[in-house]
Short mmCIF file of C-alpha atoms in Angstrom, two decimals:
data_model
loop_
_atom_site.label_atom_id
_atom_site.label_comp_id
_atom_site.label_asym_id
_atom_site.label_seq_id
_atom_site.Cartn_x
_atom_site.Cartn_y
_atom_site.Cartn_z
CA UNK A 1461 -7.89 -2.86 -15.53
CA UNK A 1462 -8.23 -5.66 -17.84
CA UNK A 1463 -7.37 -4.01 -20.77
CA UNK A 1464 -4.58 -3.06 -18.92
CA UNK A 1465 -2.74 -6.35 -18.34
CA UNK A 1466 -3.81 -7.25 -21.90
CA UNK A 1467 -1.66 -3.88 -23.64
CA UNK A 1468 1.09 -4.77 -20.60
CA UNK A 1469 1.50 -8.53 -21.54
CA UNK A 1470 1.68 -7.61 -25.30
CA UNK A 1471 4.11 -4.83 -24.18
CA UNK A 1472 6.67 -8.13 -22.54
CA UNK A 1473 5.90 -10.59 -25.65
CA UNK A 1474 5.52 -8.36 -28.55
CA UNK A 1475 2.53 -8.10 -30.60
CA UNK A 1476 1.44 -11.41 -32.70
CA UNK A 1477 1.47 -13.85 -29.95
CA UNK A 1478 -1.49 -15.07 -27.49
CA UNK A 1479 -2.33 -13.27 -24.22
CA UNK A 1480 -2.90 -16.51 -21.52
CA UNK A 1481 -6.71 -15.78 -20.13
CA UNK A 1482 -6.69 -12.13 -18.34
CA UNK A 1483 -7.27 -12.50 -14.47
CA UNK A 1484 -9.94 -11.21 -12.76
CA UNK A 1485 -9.94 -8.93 -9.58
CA UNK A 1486 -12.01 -9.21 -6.61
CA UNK A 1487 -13.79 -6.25 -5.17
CA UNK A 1488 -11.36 -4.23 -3.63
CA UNK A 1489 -10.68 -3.87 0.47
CA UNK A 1490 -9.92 0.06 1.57
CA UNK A 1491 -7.98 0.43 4.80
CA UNK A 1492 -7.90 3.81 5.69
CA UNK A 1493 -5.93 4.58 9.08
CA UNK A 1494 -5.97 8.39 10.30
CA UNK A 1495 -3.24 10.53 10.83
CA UNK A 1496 -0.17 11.27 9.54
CA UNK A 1497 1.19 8.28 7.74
CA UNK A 1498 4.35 6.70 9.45
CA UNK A 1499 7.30 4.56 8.07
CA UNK A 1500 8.53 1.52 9.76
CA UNK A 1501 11.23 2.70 11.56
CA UNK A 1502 14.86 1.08 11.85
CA UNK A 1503 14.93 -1.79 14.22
CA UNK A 1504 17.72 -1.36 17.26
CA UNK A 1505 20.04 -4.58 18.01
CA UNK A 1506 20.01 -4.99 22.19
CA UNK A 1507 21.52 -8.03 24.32
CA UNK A 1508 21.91 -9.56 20.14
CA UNK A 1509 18.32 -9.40 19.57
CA UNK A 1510 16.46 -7.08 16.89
CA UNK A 1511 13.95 -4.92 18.77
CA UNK A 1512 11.47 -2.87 16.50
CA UNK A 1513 10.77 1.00 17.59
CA UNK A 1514 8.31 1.87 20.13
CA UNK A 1515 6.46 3.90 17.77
CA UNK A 1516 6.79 1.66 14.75
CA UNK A 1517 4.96 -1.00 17.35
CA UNK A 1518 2.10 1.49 18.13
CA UNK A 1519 1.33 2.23 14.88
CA UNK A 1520 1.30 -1.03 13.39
CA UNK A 1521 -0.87 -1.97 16.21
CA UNK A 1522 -3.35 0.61 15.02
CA UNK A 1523 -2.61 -0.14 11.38
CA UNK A 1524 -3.47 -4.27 12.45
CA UNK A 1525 -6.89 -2.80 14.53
CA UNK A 1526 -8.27 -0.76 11.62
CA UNK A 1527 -7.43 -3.14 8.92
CA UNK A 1528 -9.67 -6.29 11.36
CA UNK A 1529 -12.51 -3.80 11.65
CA UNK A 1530 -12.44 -3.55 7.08
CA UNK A 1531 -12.04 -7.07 6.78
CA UNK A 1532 -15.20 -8.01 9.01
CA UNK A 1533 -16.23 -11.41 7.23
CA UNK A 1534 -13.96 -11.38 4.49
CA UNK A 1535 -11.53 -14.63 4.37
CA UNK A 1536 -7.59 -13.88 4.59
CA UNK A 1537 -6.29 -13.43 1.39
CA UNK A 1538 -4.18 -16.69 0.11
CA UNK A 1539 -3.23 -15.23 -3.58
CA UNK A 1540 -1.57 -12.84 -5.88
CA UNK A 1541 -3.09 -9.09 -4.86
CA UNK A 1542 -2.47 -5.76 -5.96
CA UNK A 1543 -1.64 -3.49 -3.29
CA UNK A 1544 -2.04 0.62 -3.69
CA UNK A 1545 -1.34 2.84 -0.51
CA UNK A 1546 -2.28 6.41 -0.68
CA UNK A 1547 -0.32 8.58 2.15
CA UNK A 1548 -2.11 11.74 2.42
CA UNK A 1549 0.63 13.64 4.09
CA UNK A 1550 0.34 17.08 6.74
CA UNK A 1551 1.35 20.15 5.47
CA UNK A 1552 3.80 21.42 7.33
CA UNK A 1553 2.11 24.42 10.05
CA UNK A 1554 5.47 26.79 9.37
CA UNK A 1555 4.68 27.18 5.87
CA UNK A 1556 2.85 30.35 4.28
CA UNK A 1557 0.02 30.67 2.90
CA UNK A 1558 0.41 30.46 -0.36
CA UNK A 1559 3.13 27.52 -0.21
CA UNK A 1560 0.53 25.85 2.02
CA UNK A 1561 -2.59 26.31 -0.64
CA UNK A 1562 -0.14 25.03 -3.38
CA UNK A 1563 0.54 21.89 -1.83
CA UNK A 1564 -3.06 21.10 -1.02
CA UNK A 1565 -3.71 21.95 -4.61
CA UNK A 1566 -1.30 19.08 -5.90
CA UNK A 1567 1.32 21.53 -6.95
CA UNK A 1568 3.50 20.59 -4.74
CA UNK A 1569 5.08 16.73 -3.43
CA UNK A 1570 6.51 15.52 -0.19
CA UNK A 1571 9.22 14.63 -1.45
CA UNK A 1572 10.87 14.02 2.57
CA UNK A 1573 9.94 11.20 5.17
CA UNK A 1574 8.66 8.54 5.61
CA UNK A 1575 10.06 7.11 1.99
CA UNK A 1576 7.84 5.22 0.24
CA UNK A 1577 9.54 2.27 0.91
CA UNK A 1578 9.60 2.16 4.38
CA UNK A 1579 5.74 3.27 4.29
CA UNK A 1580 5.39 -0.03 2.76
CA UNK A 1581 7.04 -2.40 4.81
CA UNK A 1582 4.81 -0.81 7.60
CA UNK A 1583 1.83 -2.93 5.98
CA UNK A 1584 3.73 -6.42 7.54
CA UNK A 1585 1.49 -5.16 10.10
CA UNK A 1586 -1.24 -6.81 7.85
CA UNK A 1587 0.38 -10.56 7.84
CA UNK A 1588 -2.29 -13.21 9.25
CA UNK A 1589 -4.93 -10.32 9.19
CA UNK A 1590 -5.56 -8.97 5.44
CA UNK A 1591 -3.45 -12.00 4.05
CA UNK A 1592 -1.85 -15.08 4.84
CA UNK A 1593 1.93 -12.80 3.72
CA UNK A 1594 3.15 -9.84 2.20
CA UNK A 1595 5.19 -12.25 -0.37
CA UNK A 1596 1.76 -13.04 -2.06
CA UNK A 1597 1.59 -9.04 -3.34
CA UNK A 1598 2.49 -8.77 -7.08
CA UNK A 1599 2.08 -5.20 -7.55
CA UNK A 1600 2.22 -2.49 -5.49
CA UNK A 1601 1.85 1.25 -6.04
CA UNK A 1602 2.23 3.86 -3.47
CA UNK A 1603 1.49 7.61 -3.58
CA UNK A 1604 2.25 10.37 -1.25
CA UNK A 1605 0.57 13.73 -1.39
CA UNK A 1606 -0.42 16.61 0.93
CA UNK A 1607 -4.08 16.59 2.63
CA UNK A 1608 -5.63 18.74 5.24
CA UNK A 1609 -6.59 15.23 6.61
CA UNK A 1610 -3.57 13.13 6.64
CA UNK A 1611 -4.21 9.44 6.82
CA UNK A 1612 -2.89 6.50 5.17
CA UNK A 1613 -5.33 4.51 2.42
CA UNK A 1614 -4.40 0.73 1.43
CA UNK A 1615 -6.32 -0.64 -1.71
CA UNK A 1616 -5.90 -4.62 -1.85
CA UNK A 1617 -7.42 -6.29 -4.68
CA UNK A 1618 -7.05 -10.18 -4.89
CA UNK A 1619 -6.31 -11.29 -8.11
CA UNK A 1620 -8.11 -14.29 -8.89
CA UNK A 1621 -6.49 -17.27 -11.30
CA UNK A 1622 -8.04 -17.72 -14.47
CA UNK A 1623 -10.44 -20.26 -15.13
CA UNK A 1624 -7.91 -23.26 -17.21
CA UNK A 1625 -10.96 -24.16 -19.55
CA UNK A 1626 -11.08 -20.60 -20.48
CA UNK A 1627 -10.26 -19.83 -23.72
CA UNK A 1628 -7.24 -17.23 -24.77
CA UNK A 1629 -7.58 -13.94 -25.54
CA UNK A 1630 -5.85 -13.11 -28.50
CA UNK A 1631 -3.65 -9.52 -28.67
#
């Protein structure tokens, strides 16, 4: 992952300059919530007021209970993270066979809802519980594939500050 960042900073500078010291990640924190994956659905205005979806409620809920169980000890995060959700999406029962097999196989992408977007801004449902706010994520990545056990998987690894007496890497 390192060696990553390195090749990406020299990538934004150009080669022949110095790479500031390379951050270093923190072991990483797997939330995995069964089922199929949801998207945050649109909120509905009533009486002037904003009021979030039913559903979107009851499975952030769930999203908020799994994610206290995988923190346990673990202090709230209160820095840049990475953030890489994995939505392992149903197959759909009316397909065939064959169509079926070829999705589970990785031939095929579900390319329809939830969008990836809005299967993201689900994970506000992590505020005050995983860390102290979404705006501290850096990077994000999300994937959506087919499974025979849907479920959604969050990856969050804290990026830690390098040390200021450390010396710089040269690219």
């Amino acid at each position: 992952m390192n060696a990553h960042l390195n090749a990406a900073a020299m990538a934004v500078r150009g080669a022949g300059t110095e790479a500031p010291a390379v951050p270093a990640f923190s072991d990483p924190l797997v939330i995995v919530l069964p089922g199929a994956p949801k998207g945050k659905g649109r909120p509905r205005f009533w009486n002037g007021r904003a009021v979030t979806p039913e559903a979107t409620r009851a499975y952030e809920h769930s999203l908020a209970a799994v994610a206290r169980v995988a923190m346990a000890a673990r202090p709230v995060i209160n820095g840049p993270m990475s953030v890489s959700v994995e939505a392992r999406m149903p197959v759909p029962a009316s397909w065939s066979r064959k169509r079926r097999a070829a999705a589970l196989a990785g031939l095929l992408w579900p390319t329809g809802k939830p969008d990836a977007d809005n299967i993201l801004k689900c994970l506000d449902a992590l505020n005050g519980i995983v860390w102290r706010d979404d705006a501290l994520i850096v990077a994000t990545q999300v994937l959506k594939i087919y499974s025979a056990e849907p479920s959604l998987i969050v990856t969050i690894l804290a990026i830690d500050a390098p040390d200021p007496g450390a010396p710089v890497v040269p690219v």
